[in-house]
């Protein structure tokens, strides 16, 4: 059983999160994140996502406690026995997506996404997109509000709202989900192997401008977007036994 003597705390700006952080720091101290055995994030799912982005390359496990609203990615908040909870926690390893954007001026941009990479129409006109998977064109023209590629961890977020499938957290899959498709009207998307390389090109980008978003990083007026799993990056999420992310995703499919 690992020792968790050095704990780093981060909190959102809400009063509940700030007060909880102060109480925990008083009891357990507050190590610099780079020297910590674990990072404890206090807030909602947004704060947890931000914390994972901020420490994506550190390989330090992150344990979230809910001091926000939704808390799908978080454990229950309790002040007592935190070190024992950390020692008993189960770890889920996830990998982000790497988004490489080329804009209409030819400039390249890159960002990482834990949940999903999304493309959206920028104006009143629908986007026209072309989709290739591993070098083969699979959709010559998709007229839609947008499209997204989601990880298993992100499949219960925006992807689910767009009627995409929920993926078990350990499934070696990505989901490709259209957002309000107009043509082909009945296309519901596709499941892809997690090592797939997806290329999405904007057709008529001057007339129908498109933006691309990796979680909360946005680039506008894109010409093409390449998406692939960044399998070399490991993010370690910690959950109390019986309340793992795998269990939560499974439960979500049954409506509770």
PDB file of C-alpha atoms in Angstrom, residues 95-97 132-135 138 149-152 167 170-176 189-199 227-231:
ATOM      1  CA  UNK A  95      -5.104   8.790 -22.587  1.00  0.00           C
ATOM      2  CA  UNK A  96      -5.948  12.148 -24.203  1.00  0.00           C
ATOM      3  CA  UNK A  97      -6.531  12.911 -27.860  1.00  0.00           C
ATOM      4  CA  UNK A 132     -11.205  10.138 -43.591  1.00  0.00           C
ATOM      5  CA  UNK A 133     -10.116   7.348 -41.246  1.00  0.00           C
ATOM      6  CA  UNK A 134      -6.622   5.901 -41.608  1.00  0.00           C
ATOM      7  CA  UNK A 135      -6.237   7.467 -45.025  1.00  0.00           C
ATOM      8  CA  UNK A 138     -15.426   7.381 -45.212  1.00  0.00           C
ATOM      9  CA  UNK A 149     -14.419  12.486 -31.604  1.00  0.00           C
ATOM     10  CA  UNK A 150     -14.677  11.410 -27.960  1.00  0.00           C
ATOM     11  CA  UNK A 151     -12.607   9.207 -25.673  1.00  0.00           C
ATOM     12  CA  UNK A 152     -14.270   6.668 -23.362  1.00  0.00           C
ATOM     13  CA  UNK A 167     -18.075   3.658 -24.071  1.00  0.00           C
ATOM     14  CA  UNK A 170     -11.389   0.305 -20.683  1.00  0.00           C
ATOM     15  CA  UNK A 171     -12.743  -0.105 -24.234  1.00  0.00           C
ATOM     16  CA  UNK A 172     -10.038   0.407 -26.885  1.00  0.00           C
ATOM     17  CA  UNK A 173     -12.437   2.618 -28.838  1.00  0.00           C
ATOM     18  CA  UNK A 174     -13.227   6.178 -29.852  1.00  0.00           C
ATOM     19  CA  UNK A 175     -16.648   7.432 -30.870  1.00  0.00           C
ATOM     20  CA  UNK A 176     -17.174   9.630 -33.934  1.00  0.00           C
ATOM     21  CA  UNK A 189     -21.757   8.184 -36.313  1.00  0.00           C
ATOM     22  CA  UNK A 190     -19.226   5.374 -35.933  1.00  0.00           C
ATOM     23  CA  UNK A 191     -17.125   3.494 -33.415  1.00  0.00           C
ATOM     24  CA  UNK A 192     -13.420   3.540 -34.203  1.00  0.00           C
ATOM     25  CA  UNK A 193     -10.436   1.642 -32.804  1.00  0.00           C
ATOM     26  CA  UNK A 194      -8.449   3.801 -30.417  1.00  0.00           C
ATOM     27  CA  UNK A 195      -5.413   3.727 -32.712  1.00  0.00           C
ATOM     28  CA  UNK A 196      -7.383   5.209 -35.616  1.00  0.00           C
ATOM     29  CA  UNK A 197      -6.139   8.372 -37.298  1.00  0.00           C
ATOM     30  CA  UNK A 198      -9.022  10.704 -38.174  1.00  0.00           C
ATOM     31  CA  UNK A 199      -8.744  13.540 -40.694  1.00  0.00           C
ATOM     32  CA  UNK A 227      -7.159  13.574 -34.432  1.00  0.00           C
ATOM     33  CA  UNK A 228      -5.340  10.626 -32.863  1.00  0.00           C
ATOM     34  CA  UNK A 229      -4.939   9.181 -29.383  1.00  0.00           C
ATOM     35  CA  UNK A 230      -1.831  10.385 -27.554  1.00  0.00           C
ATOM     36  CA  UNK A 231      -1.140   6.893 -26.220  1.00  0.00           C
TER      37      UNK A 231
END
